[in-house]
């Protein structure tokens, strides 16, 4: 269906550009408003042609960019249909759904029932596969509150209801009076599922929300604590490792291949072994703690933490949290 749509839209653009070529006076210095619009149509046609060439070689990402620019210059339901196809080929189901929906609306407005029917089929096909996100707005939110998803403002009429999102991890932030109040990452759910994110209640002035409600929750606290414990363990391992090496060198003067010749040599050798054991255990604990910190920090949030405990033992680290 994609080549047919491309030919339909391309034919429309070609007819427009031909009319412009016949009507535009070649000696005009300052173009009239109609001429300026026709110039945009010609540029849109050129972008469309370049996009069609990229579609032929299945370069849908570049084709999408070219079609977006073409649509901005000269809106067309045919361009939107092709843009939706490119989005769908890239797996961007929400973007494809939006493009097909816009194509259907524009086609109805311009009397292109054929394109409206094609867009309707595409919309119905995508509906069961859409991933959706519900953003629950905070209570007592100030009028200046702005919620952004991936850097784009979310319209207020889309708060508190599921809206389609593309696959991947999305950046959600809420600000008031230009002060950041909430910032988090939201992974898209499975196809057909709905994810929900609740922005914490506003406590007072913008920017005064507790850090635990700005994303530094129990999980992040556990990650920071584990990281501190890990660094401490590695530092301890380094200190005792150097001490063990030093004691070994001192014992060389009192000990040989067959054993130590006096009590001082025996004591130095025992101290070297003890320091070496402490160094080994500290390195193990430090490494485990650093790994736990990385997992806790980068993993998706499990929920709002109520209590977090960090425990260290011989050769082990325990991280416990209630959610």
PDB file of C-alpha atoms in Angstrom:
ATOM      1  CA  UNK A   1       0.000   0.000   0.000  1.00  0.00           C
ATOM      2  CA  UNK A   2       2.917   2.320   0.665  1.00  0.00           C
ATOM      3  CA  UNK A   3       3.927   2.858  -3.026  1.00  0.00           C
ATOM      4  CA  UNK A   4       0.299   3.620  -3.974  1.00  0.00           C
ATOM      5  CA  UNK A   5       0.032   6.239  -1.259  1.00  0.00           C
ATOM      6  CA  UNK A   6       3.326   7.741  -2.339  1.00  0.00           C
ATOM      7  CA  UNK A   7       2.151   8.027  -5.932  1.00  0.00           C
ATOM      8  CA  UNK A   8      -1.140   9.624  -4.901  1.00  0.00           C
ATOM      9  CA  UNK A   9       0.534  12.282  -2.778  1.00  0.00           C
ATOM     10  CA  UNK A  10       3.283  12.813  -5.332  1.00  0.00           C
ATOM     11  CA  UNK A  11       0.780  13.360  -8.142  1.00  0.00           C
ATOM     12  CA  UNK A  12      -0.960  16.039  -6.109  1.00  0.00           C
ATOM     13  CA  UNK A  13       2.312  17.810  -5.429  1.00  0.00           C
ATOM     14  CA  UNK A  14       3.385  17.614  -9.063  1.00  0.00           C
ATOM     15  CA  UNK A  15       0.144  19.200 -10.273  1.00  0.00           C
ATOM     16  CA  UNK A  16       0.586  22.017  -7.779  1.00  0.00           C
ATOM     17  CA  UNK A  17       4.188  22.674  -8.785  1.00  0.00           C
ATOM     18  CA  UNK A  18       3.301  22.740 -12.497  1.00  0.00           C
ATOM     19  CA  UNK A  19       0.639  25.380 -11.915  1.00  0.00           C
ATOM     20  CA  UNK A  20       3.127  27.445  -9.932  1.00  0.00           C
ATOM     21  CA  UNK A  21       5.736  27.203 -12.707  1.00  0.00           C
ATOM     22  CA  UNK A  22       3.283  28.580 -15.284  1.00  0.00           C
ATOM     23  CA  UNK A  23       1.884  31.375 -13.119  1.00  0.00           C
ATOM     24  CA  UNK A  24       4.957  32.730 -11.320  1.00  0.00           C
ATOM     25  CA  UNK A  25       6.493  35.748 -13.101  1.00  0.00           C
ATOM     26  CA  UNK A  26      10.221  35.064 -13.557  1.00  0.00           C
ATOM     27  CA  UNK A  27      11.226  38.717 -13.087  1.00  0.00           C
ATOM     28  CA  UNK A  28       9.404  39.326  -9.773  1.00  0.00           C
ATOM     29  CA  UNK A  29      11.857  40.456  -7.085  1.00  0.00           C
ATOM     30  CA  UNK A  30       9.555  40.314  -4.040  1.00  0.00           C
ATOM     31  CA  UNK A  31       7.295  37.235  -4.279  1.00  0.00           C
ATOM     32  CA  UNK A  32       3.606  37.707  -3.576  1.00  0.00           C
ATOM     33  CA  UNK A  33       2.072  35.731  -0.695  1.00  0.00           C
ATOM     34  CA  UNK A  34       0.653  33.136  -3.116  1.00  0.00           C
ATOM     35  CA  UNK A  35       4.060  32.678  -4.692  1.00  0.00           C
ATOM     36  CA  UNK A  36       5.654  32.175  -1.291  1.00  0.00           C
ATOM     37  CA  UNK A  37       3.153  29.430  -0.515  1.00  0.00           C
ATOM     38  CA  UNK A  38       3.789  27.776  -3.854  1.00  0.00           C
ATOM     39  CA  UNK A  39       7.503  27.891  -3.172  1.00  0.00           C
ATOM     40  CA  UNK A  40       6.835  25.959   0.032  1.00  0.00           C
ATOM     41  CA  UNK A  41       4.815  23.434  -1.950  1.00  0.00           C
ATOM     42  CA  UNK A  42       7.698  22.936  -4.370  1.00  0.00           C
ATOM     43  CA  UNK A  43      10.120  22.410  -1.492  1.00  0.00           C
ATOM     44  CA  UNK A  44       7.648  20.010   0.119  1.00  0.00           C
ATOM     45  CA  UNK A  45       7.479  18.082  -3.162  1.00  0.00           C
ATOM     46  CA  UNK A  46      11.260  17.806  -3.307  1.00  0.00           C
ATOM     47  CA  UNK A  47      11.383  16.547   0.270  1.00  0.00           C
ATOM     48  CA  UNK A  48       8.649  14.040  -0.537  1.00  0.00           C
ATOM     49  CA  UNK A  49      10.612  12.739  -3.531  1.00  0.00           C
ATOM     50  CA  UNK A  50      13.707  12.306  -1.390  1.00  0.00           C
ATOM     51  CA  UNK A  51      11.628  10.484   1.215  1.00  0.00           C
ATOM     52  CA  UNK A  52      10.194   8.152  -1.438  1.00  0.00           C
ATOM     53  CA  UNK A  53      13.738   7.269  -2.511  1.00  0.00           C
ATOM     54  CA  UNK A  54      14.675   6.426   1.084  1.00  0.00           C
ATOM     55  CA  UNK A  55      11.522   4.318   1.467  1.00  0.00           C
ATOM     56  CA  UNK A  56      12.530   2.296  -1.601  1.00  0.00           C
ATOM     57  CA  UNK A  57      15.705   1.208   0.208  1.00  0.00           C
ATOM     58  CA  UNK A  58      13.842   0.766   3.538  1.00  0.00           C
ATOM     59  CA  UNK A  59      15.621   3.678   5.222  1.00  0.00           C
ATOM     60  CA  UNK A  60      12.510   4.580   7.193  1.00  0.00           C
ATOM     61  CA  UNK A  61      14.257   6.755   9.774  1.00  0.00           C
ATOM     62  CA  UNK A  62      15.583   9.264   7.232  1.00  0.00           C
ATOM     63  CA  UNK A  63      12.331   9.027   5.266  1.00  0.00           C
ATOM     64  CA  UNK A  64      10.397   9.943   8.422  1.00  0.00           C
ATOM     65  CA  UNK A  65      12.479  13.078   8.932  1.00  0.00           C
ATOM     66  CA  UNK A  66      11.999  14.176   5.318  1.00  0.00           C
ATOM     67  CA  UNK A  67       8.249  13.555   5.445  1.00  0.00           C
ATOM     68  CA  UNK A  68       7.953  15.501   8.700  1.00  0.00           C
ATOM     69  CA  UNK A  69       9.614  18.494   7.042  1.00  0.00           C
ATOM     70  CA  UNK A  70       7.426  18.130   3.959  1.00  0.00           C
ATOM     71  CA  UNK A  71       4.283  18.000   6.090  1.00  0.00           C
ATOM     72  CA  UNK A  72       5.320  21.130   7.995  1.00  0.00           C
ATOM     73  CA  UNK A  73       5.689  23.055   4.718  1.00  0.00           C
ATOM     74  CA  UNK A  74       2.571  21.788   2.939  1.00  0.00           C
ATOM     75  CA  UNK A  75       0.153  19.687   5.058  1.00  0.00           C
ATOM     76  CA  UNK A  76      -1.281  16.729   3.166  1.00  0.00           C
ATOM     77  CA  UNK A  77      -3.201  13.637   4.206  1.00  0.00           C
ATOM     78  CA  UNK A  78      -1.142  11.631   1.699  1.00  0.00           C
ATOM     79  CA  UNK A  79       2.114  12.706   3.337  1.00  0.00           C
ATOM     80  CA  UNK A  80       0.706  11.803   6.751  1.00  0.00           C
ATOM     81  CA  UNK A  81      -0.278   8.346   5.534  1.00  0.00           C
ATOM     82  CA  UNK A  82       3.248   7.703   4.287  1.00  0.00           C
ATOM     83  CA  UNK A  83       4.702   9.123   7.499  1.00  0.00           C
ATOM     84  CA  UNK A  84       2.523   6.773   9.544  1.00  0.00           C
ATOM     85  CA  UNK A  85       3.741   3.820   7.484  1.00  0.00           C
ATOM     86  CA  UNK A  86       7.368   4.801   8.154  1.00  0.00           C
ATOM     87  CA  UNK A  87       6.718   5.115  11.885  1.00  0.00           C
ATOM     88  CA  UNK A  88       5.035   1.719  11.938  1.00  0.00           C
ATOM     89  CA  UNK A  89       7.949   0.108  10.099  1.00  0.00           C
ATOM     90  CA  UNK A  90      10.252   1.534  12.800  1.00  0.00           C
ATOM     91  CA  UNK A  91       8.100   0.075  15.575  1.00  0.00           C
ATOM     92  CA  UNK A  92       6.913   3.509  16.770  1.00  0.00           C
ATOM     93  CA  UNK A  93       3.310   2.442  17.175  1.00  0.00           C
ATOM     94  CA  UNK A  94       2.097   5.524  19.064  1.00  0.00           C
ATOM     95  CA  UNK A  95       3.656   7.906  16.526  1.00  0.00           C
ATOM     96  CA  UNK A  96       2.141   5.874  13.680  1.00  0.00           C
ATOM     97  CA  UNK A  97      -1.262   5.932  15.371  1.00  0.00           C
ATOM     98  CA  UNK A  98      -1.075   9.728  15.746  1.00  0.00           C
ATOM     99  CA  UNK A  99      -0.051  10.190  12.096  1.00  0.00           C
ATOM    100  CA  UNK A 100      -2.855   7.970  10.780  1.00  0.00           C
ATOM    101  CA  UNK A 101      -5.395   9.699  13.038  1.00  0.00           C
ATOM    102  CA  UNK A 102      -4.280  13.115  11.768  1.00  0.00           C
ATOM    103  CA  UNK A 103      -4.389  11.841   8.176  1.00  0.00           C
ATOM    104  CA  UNK A 104      -7.957  10.634   8.664  1.00  0.00           C
ATOM    105  CA  UNK A 105      -9.056  13.995  10.069  1.00  0.00           C
ATOM    106  CA  UNK A 106      -7.342  16.010   7.322  1.00  0.00           C
ATOM    107  CA  UNK A 107      -8.668  13.708   4.596  1.00  0.00           C
ATOM    108  CA  UNK A 108     -12.236  14.203   5.836  1.00  0.00           C
ATOM    109  CA  UNK A 109     -11.747  17.980   5.894  1.00  0.00           C
ATOM    110  CA  UNK A 110     -10.444  18.020   2.310  1.00  0.00           C
ATOM    111  CA  UNK A 111     -13.021  15.598   0.939  1.00  0.00           C
ATOM    112  CA  UNK A 112     -10.566  12.746   0.322  1.00  0.00           C
ATOM    113  CA  UNK A 113     -12.781   9.908   1.499  1.00  0.00           C
ATOM    114  CA  UNK A 114     -10.462   7.342  -0.105  1.00  0.00           C
ATOM    115  CA  UNK A 115      -7.562   8.413   2.087  1.00  0.00           C
ATOM    116  CA  UNK A 116      -9.829   8.689   5.123  1.00  0.00           C
ATOM    117  CA  UNK A 117     -10.850   5.050   4.654  1.00  0.00           C
ATOM    118  CA  UNK A 118      -7.218   3.930   4.366  1.00  0.00           C
ATOM    119  CA  UNK A 119      -6.293   5.871   7.513  1.00  0.00           C
ATOM    120  CA  UNK A 120      -9.251   4.367   9.390  1.00  0.00           C
ATOM    121  CA  UNK A 121      -8.043   0.848   8.563  1.00  0.00           C
ATOM    122  CA  UNK A 122      -4.551   1.686   9.830  1.00  0.00           C
ATOM    123  CA  UNK A 123      -5.898   3.202  13.062  1.00  0.00           C
ATOM    124  CA  UNK A 124      -8.020   0.145  13.838  1.00  0.00           C
ATOM    125  CA  UNK A 125      -5.096  -2.159  13.084  1.00  0.00           C
ATOM    126  CA  UNK A 126      -2.814  -0.387  15.559  1.00  0.00           C
ATOM    127  CA  UNK A 127      -5.290   0.026  18.424  1.00  0.00           C
ATOM    128  CA  UNK A 128      -4.740  -3.428  20.049  1.00  0.00           C
ATOM    129  CA  UNK A 129      -0.938  -3.021  19.968  1.00  0.00           C
ATOM    130  CA  UNK A 130      -0.682   0.395  21.596  1.00  0.00           C
ATOM    131  CA  UNK A 131       1.261   0.888  24.813  1.00  0.00           C
ATOM    132  CA  UNK A 132      -0.317   3.516  27.051  1.00  0.00           C
ATOM    133  CA  UNK A 133       0.767   5.663  29.980  1.00  0.00           C
ATOM    134  CA  UNK A 134      -1.514   7.281  32.554  1.00  0.00           C
ATOM    135  CA  UNK A 135       0.007  10.294  34.312  1.00  0.00           C
ATOM    136  CA  UNK A 136      -1.811  10.985  37.582  1.00  0.00           C
ATOM    137  CA  UNK A 137      -1.527  14.693  38.346  1.00  0.00           C
ATOM    138  CA  UNK A 138      -0.659  15.712  41.930  1.00  0.00           C
ATOM    139  CA  UNK A 139      -3.214  16.979  44.391  1.00  0.00           C
ATOM    140  CA  UNK A 140      -3.147  20.712  45.163  1.00  0.00           C
ATOM    141  CA  UNK A 141      -1.126  21.324  42.009  1.00  0.00           C
ATOM    142  CA  UNK A 142      -0.348  25.004  41.311  1.00  0.00           C
ATOM    143  CA  UNK A 143      -1.767  26.547  38.108  1.00  0.00           C
ATOM    144  CA  UNK A 144       1.775  26.916  36.763  1.00  0.00           C
ATOM    145  CA  UNK A 145       2.371  23.160  36.807  1.00  0.00           C
ATOM    146  CA  UNK A 146       3.781  21.813  33.535  1.00  0.00           C
ATOM    147  CA  UNK A 147       4.155  18.084  32.902  1.00  0.00           C
ATOM    148  CA  UNK A 148       6.539  17.036  30.142  1.00  0.00           C
ATOM    149  CA  UNK A 149       7.053  13.654  28.529  1.00  0.00           C
ATOM    150  CA  UNK A 150      10.331  13.308  26.620  1.00  0.00           C
ATOM    151  CA  UNK A 151      10.711  17.087  26.689  1.00  0.00           C
ATOM    152  CA  UNK A 152       7.275  17.827  25.207  1.00  0.00           C
ATOM    153  CA  UNK A 153       4.464  19.336  27.323  1.00  0.00           C
ATOM    154  CA  UNK A 154       1.539  17.012  28.035  1.00  0.00           C
ATOM    155  CA  UNK A 155      -1.762  18.826  27.521  1.00  0.00           C
ATOM    156  CA  UNK A 156      -3.888  19.071  30.647  1.00  0.00           C
ATOM    157  CA  UNK A 157      -6.802  17.263  29.019  1.00  0.00           C
ATOM    158  CA  UNK A 158      -4.509  14.235  28.682  1.00  0.00           C
ATOM    159  CA  UNK A 159      -3.659  14.068  32.384  1.00  0.00           C
ATOM    160  CA  UNK A 160      -5.212  11.237  34.412  1.00  0.00           C
ATOM    161  CA  UNK A 161      -6.076   9.172  31.345  1.00  0.00           C
ATOM    162  CA  UNK A 162      -4.129   6.623  29.272  1.00  0.00           C
ATOM    163  CA  UNK A 163      -2.301   8.076  26.278  1.00  0.00           C
ATOM    164  CA  UNK A 164      -0.358   6.059  23.664  1.00  0.00           C
ATOM    165  CA  UNK A 165       3.436   6.029  23.958  1.00  0.00           C
ATOM    166  CA  UNK A 166       6.152   4.504  21.798  1.00  0.00           C
ATOM    167  CA  UNK A 167       8.266   1.562  23.040  1.00  0.00           C
ATOM    168  CA  UNK A 168      11.323   2.312  25.174  1.00  0.00           C
ATOM    169  CA  UNK A 169      12.110   4.315  28.310  1.00  0.00           C
ATOM    170  CA  UNK A 170      10.526   7.766  28.588  1.00  0.00           C
ATOM    171  CA  UNK A 171      11.569  10.839  30.569  1.00  0.00           C
ATOM    172  CA  UNK A 172       8.776  12.284  32.723  1.00  0.00           C
ATOM    173  CA  UNK A 173       9.191  15.592  34.530  1.00  0.00           C
ATOM    174  CA  UNK A 174       6.931  18.064  36.292  1.00  0.00           C
ATOM    175  CA  UNK A 175       7.829  21.699  36.945  1.00  0.00           C
ATOM    176  CA  UNK A 176       6.143  24.741  38.448  1.00  0.00           C
ATOM    177  CA  UNK A 177       7.345  28.330  38.095  1.00  0.00           C
ATOM    178  CA  UNK A 178      10.338  26.972  36.136  1.00  0.00           C
ATOM    179  CA  UNK A 179      11.537  25.000  39.183  1.00  0.00           C
ATOM    180  CA  UNK A 180      11.923  21.216  38.785  1.00  0.00           C
ATOM    181  CA  UNK A 181       9.693  19.335  41.174  1.00  0.00           C
ATOM    182  CA  UNK A 182       9.589  15.745  39.917  1.00  0.00           C
ATOM    183  CA  UNK A 183      11.800  13.817  37.526  1.00  0.00           C
ATOM    184  CA  UNK A 184      11.751  10.113  36.693  1.00  0.00           C
ATOM    185  CA  UNK A 185      12.176   7.523  33.944  1.00  0.00           C
ATOM    186  CA  UNK A 186       9.218   5.412  32.854  1.00  0.00           C
ATOM    187  CA  UNK A 187       9.631   2.203  30.813  1.00  0.00           C
ATOM    188  CA  UNK A 188       6.840   1.561  28.338  1.00  0.00           C
ATOM    189  CA  UNK A 189       4.617  -1.422  29.202  1.00  0.00           C
ATOM    190  CA  UNK A 190       3.948  -4.425  27.003  1.00  0.00           C
ATOM    191  CA  UNK A 191       1.808  -3.983  23.857  1.00  0.00           C
ATOM    192  CA  UNK A 192      -1.818  -3.452  24.813  1.00  0.00           C
ATOM    193  CA  UNK A 193      -0.966  -2.693  28.466  1.00  0.00           C
ATOM    194  CA  UNK A 194      -1.205   0.527  30.490  1.00  0.00           C
ATOM    195  CA  UNK A 195       1.467   1.891  32.853  1.00  0.00           C
ATOM    196  CA  UNK A 196       0.594   4.416  35.559  1.00  0.00           C
ATOM    197  CA  UNK A 197       2.794   7.076  37.154  1.00  0.00           C
ATOM    198  CA  UNK A 198       1.536   9.237  40.022  1.00  0.00           C
ATOM    199  CA  UNK A 199       3.230  12.579  40.576  1.00  0.00           C
ATOM    200  CA  UNK A 200       3.584  13.070  44.372  1.00  0.00           C
ATOM    201  CA  UNK A 201       1.329  15.639  46.071  1.00  0.00           C
ATOM    202  CA  UNK A 202       2.536  19.210  46.247  1.00  0.00           C
ATOM    203  CA  UNK A 203       3.495  20.007  49.838  1.00  0.00           C
ATOM    204  CA  UNK A 204       4.101  23.748  49.636  1.00  0.00           C
ATOM    205  CA  UNK A 205       5.909  26.089  47.297  1.00  0.00           C
ATOM    206  CA  UNK A 206       7.249  24.724  44.001  1.00  0.00           C
ATOM    207  CA  UNK A 207      10.634  23.118  44.379  1.00  0.00           C
ATOM    208  CA  UNK A 208      10.119  22.375  48.086  1.00  0.00           C
ATOM    209  CA  UNK A 209       9.068  18.753  47.704  1.00  0.00           C
ATOM    210  CA  UNK A 210      11.060  16.289  49.835  1.00  0.00           C
ATOM    211  CA  UNK A 211      13.943  14.671  48.036  1.00  0.00           C
ATOM    212  CA  UNK A 212      12.324  11.258  48.539  1.00  0.00           C
ATOM    213  CA  UNK A 213       9.441  12.485  46.377  1.00  0.00           C
ATOM    214  CA  UNK A 214      11.715  13.826  43.651  1.00  0.00           C
ATOM    215  CA  UNK A 215      13.030  10.398  42.738  1.00  0.00           C
ATOM    216  CA  UNK A 216      15.485   9.872  45.660  1.00  0.00           C
ATOM    217  CA  UNK A 217      13.322   7.137  47.139  1.00  0.00           C
ATOM    218  CA  UNK A 218      14.192   4.083  49.212  1.00  0.00           C
ATOM    219  CA  UNK A 219      15.672   2.322  46.205  1.00  0.00           C
ATOM    220  CA  UNK A 220      18.043   5.212  45.461  1.00  0.00           C
ATOM    221  CA  UNK A 221      18.930   5.526  49.159  1.00  0.00           C
ATOM    222  CA  UNK A 222      19.856   1.838  49.168  1.00  0.00           C
ATOM    223  CA  UNK A 223      21.966   2.361  46.046  1.00  0.00           C
ATOM    224  CA  UNK A 224      23.852   5.275  47.608  1.00  0.00           C
ATOM    225  CA  UNK A 225      24.417   3.366  50.850  1.00  0.00           C
ATOM    226  CA  UNK A 226      25.636   0.316  48.937  1.00  0.00           C
ATOM    227  CA  UNK A 227      27.976   2.491  46.912  1.00  0.00           C
ATOM    228  CA  UNK A 228      29.462   4.040  50.052  1.00  0.00           C
ATOM    229  CA  UNK A 229      29.903   0.593  51.598  1.00  0.00           C
ATOM    230  CA  UNK A 230      31.501  -0.655  48.395  1.00  0.00           C
ATOM    231  CA  UNK A 231      34.020   2.181  48.229  1.00  0.00           C
ATOM    232  CA  UNK A 232      34.836   1.686  51.913  1.00  0.00           C
ATOM    233  CA  UNK A 233      35.366  -2.041  51.346  1.00  0.00           C
ATOM    234  CA  UNK A 234      37.681  -1.467  48.396  1.00  0.00           C
ATOM    235  CA  UNK A 235      39.642   1.148  50.335  1.00  0.00           C
ATOM    236  CA  UNK A 236      40.001  -1.210  53.315  1.00  0.00           C
ATOM    237  CA  UNK A 237      41.122  -4.010  51.017  1.00  0.00           C
ATOM    238  CA  UNK A 238      43.777  -1.769  49.511  1.00  0.00           C
ATOM    239  CA  UNK A 239      45.121  -0.653  52.911  1.00  0.00           C
ATOM    240  CA  UNK A 240      45.361  -4.184  54.319  1.00  0.00           C
ATOM    241  CA  UNK A 241      46.765  -5.490  51.052  1.00  0.00           C
ATOM    242  CA  UNK A 242      49.628  -3.008  51.270  1.00  0.00           C
ATOM    243  CA  UNK A 243      50.102  -3.896  54.953  1.00  0.00           C
ATOM    244  CA  UNK A 244      50.304  -7.598  54.082  1.00  0.00           C
ATOM    245  CA  UNK A 245      52.970  -6.944  51.460  1.00  0.00           C
ATOM    246  CA  UNK A 246      54.956  -4.844  53.923  1.00  0.00           C
ATOM    247  CA  UNK A 247      54.876  -7.569  56.609  1.00  0.00           C
ATOM    248  CA  UNK A 248      55.916 -10.180  54.060  1.00  0.00           C
ATOM    249  CA  UNK A 249      58.962  -8.117  53.120  1.00  0.00           C
ATOM    250  CA  UNK A 250      59.921  -7.652  56.784  1.00  0.00           C
ATOM    251  CA  UNK A 251      59.586 -11.386  57.442  1.00  0.00           C
ATOM    252  CA  UNK A 252      62.042 -12.186  54.644  1.00  0.00           C
ATOM    253  CA  UNK A 253      64.896 -11.186  56.981  1.00  0.00           C
ATOM    254  CA  UNK A 254      63.797 -13.783  59.556  1.00  0.00           C
ATOM    255  CA  UNK A 255      62.307 -16.541  57.420  1.00  0.00           C
ATOM    256  CA  UNK A 256      63.500 -18.728  54.595  1.00  0.00           C
ATOM    257  CA  UNK A 257      62.114 -21.429  52.300  1.00  0.00           C
ATOM    258  CA  UNK A 258      62.082 -23.962  55.150  1.00  0.00           C
ATOM    259  CA  UNK A 259      60.454 -21.713  57.768  1.00  0.00           C
ATOM    260  CA  UNK A 260      61.141 -18.871  60.183  1.00  0.00           C
ATOM    261  CA  UNK A 261      64.321 -18.849  62.272  1.00  0.00           C
ATOM    262  CA  UNK A 262      62.972 -16.910  65.257  1.00  0.00           C
ATOM    263  CA  UNK A 263      59.791 -15.775  67.030  1.00  0.00           C
ATOM    264  CA  UNK A 264      59.841 -12.333  65.421  1.00  0.00           C
ATOM    265  CA  UNK A 265      59.742 -13.886  61.969  1.00  0.00           C
ATOM    266  CA  UNK A 266      56.802 -16.092  62.965  1.00  0.00           C
ATOM    267  CA  UNK A 267      54.908 -13.045  64.276  1.00  0.00           C
ATOM    268  CA  UNK A 268      55.600 -11.046  61.114  1.00  0.00           C
ATOM    269  CA  UNK A 269      54.425 -13.919  58.920  1.00  0.00           C
ATOM    270  CA  UNK A 270      51.211 -14.295  60.958  1.00  0.00           C
ATOM    271  CA  UNK A 271      50.539 -10.563  60.677  1.00  0.00           C
ATOM    272  CA  UNK A 272      51.088 -10.714  56.910  1.00  0.00           C
ATOM    273  CA  UNK A 273      48.619 -13.594  56.536  1.00  0.00           C
ATOM    274  CA  UNK A 274      45.998 -11.873  58.711  1.00  0.00           C
ATOM    275  CA  UNK A 275      46.276  -8.623  56.775  1.00  0.00           C
ATOM    276  CA  UNK A 276      46.022 -10.550  53.514  1.00  0.00           C
ATOM    277  CA  UNK A 277      42.840 -12.302  54.655  1.00  0.00           C
ATOM    278  CA  UNK A 278      41.257  -8.995  55.703  1.00  0.00           C
ATOM    279  CA  UNK A 279      42.241  -7.491  52.353  1.00  0.00           C
ATOM    280  CA  UNK A 280      40.660 -10.354  50.410  1.00  0.00           C
ATOM    281  CA  UNK A 281      37.391 -10.214  52.358  1.00  0.00           C
ATOM    282  CA  UNK A 282      37.229  -6.419  52.042  1.00  0.00           C
ATOM    283  CA  UNK A 283      37.718  -6.559  48.280  1.00  0.00           C
ATOM    284  CA  UNK A 284      34.955  -9.167  47.942  1.00  0.00           C
ATOM    285  CA  UNK A 285      32.531  -7.168  50.092  1.00  0.00           C
ATOM    286  CA  UNK A 286      33.426  -3.934  48.297  1.00  0.00           C
ATOM    287  CA  UNK A 287      32.916  -5.469  44.873  1.00  0.00           C
ATOM    288  CA  UNK A 288      29.549  -6.980  45.813  1.00  0.00           C
ATOM    289  CA  UNK A 289      28.413  -3.684  47.351  1.00  0.00           C
ATOM    290  CA  UNK A 290      29.387  -1.688  44.253  1.00  0.00           C
ATOM    291  CA  UNK A 291      27.560  -4.168  42.024  1.00  0.00           C
ATOM    292  CA  UNK A 292      24.461  -3.935  44.236  1.00  0.00           C
ATOM    293  CA  UNK A 293      24.637  -0.136  44.095  1.00  0.00           C
ATOM    294  CA  UNK A 294      24.728  -0.184  40.298  1.00  0.00           C
ATOM    295  CA  UNK A 295      21.742  -2.546  40.088  1.00  0.00           C
ATOM    296  CA  UNK A 296      19.669  -0.524  42.559  1.00  0.00           C
ATOM    297  CA  UNK A 297      20.505   2.793  40.893  1.00  0.00           C
ATOM    298  CA  UNK A 298      19.848   1.836  37.273  1.00  0.00           C
ATOM    299  CA  UNK A 299      16.998  -0.654  37.765  1.00  0.00           C
ATOM    300  CA  UNK A 300      13.411   0.591  37.222  1.00  0.00           C
ATOM    301  CA  UNK A 301      11.850   1.807  40.485  1.00  0.00           C
ATOM    302  CA  UNK A 302      10.148  -0.915  42.517  1.00  0.00           C
ATOM    303  CA  UNK A 303       7.886   1.532  44.320  1.00  0.00           C
ATOM    304  CA  UNK A 304       8.049   4.148  47.062  1.00  0.00           C
ATOM    305  CA  UNK A 305      10.429   2.940  49.781  1.00  0.00           C
ATOM    306  CA  UNK A 306       9.297   2.790  53.385  1.00  0.00           C
ATOM    307  CA  UNK A 307      12.463   1.501  55.026  1.00  0.00           C
ATOM    308  CA  UNK A 308      15.924   0.494  53.867  1.00  0.00           C
ATOM    309  CA  UNK A 309      18.629  -1.437  55.748  1.00  0.00           C
ATOM    310  CA  UNK A 310      22.241  -2.108  54.805  1.00  0.00           C
ATOM    311  CA  UNK A 311      24.122  -4.910  56.568  1.00  0.00           C
ATOM    312  CA  UNK A 312      27.720  -6.072  56.214  1.00  0.00           C
ATOM    313  CA  UNK A 313      29.143  -9.409  57.284  1.00  0.00           C
ATOM    314  CA  UNK A 314      32.224 -11.529  56.626  1.00  0.00           C
ATOM    315  CA  UNK A 315      32.393 -11.835  52.853  1.00  0.00           C
ATOM    316  CA  UNK A 316      28.813 -10.647  52.301  1.00  0.00           C
ATOM    317  CA  UNK A 317      26.580  -7.587  52.113  1.00  0.00           C
ATOM    318  CA  UNK A 318      22.868  -7.486  52.845  1.00  0.00           C
ATOM    319  CA  UNK A 319      20.531  -4.844  51.385  1.00  0.00           C
ATOM    320  CA  UNK A 320      16.953  -5.023  52.671  1.00  0.00           C
ATOM    321  CA  UNK A 321      14.094  -2.664  51.875  1.00  0.00           C
ATOM    322  CA  UNK A 322      10.362  -2.520  52.452  1.00  0.00           C
ATOM    323  CA  UNK A 323       8.263  -1.206  49.553  1.00  0.00           C
TER     324      UNK A 323
END
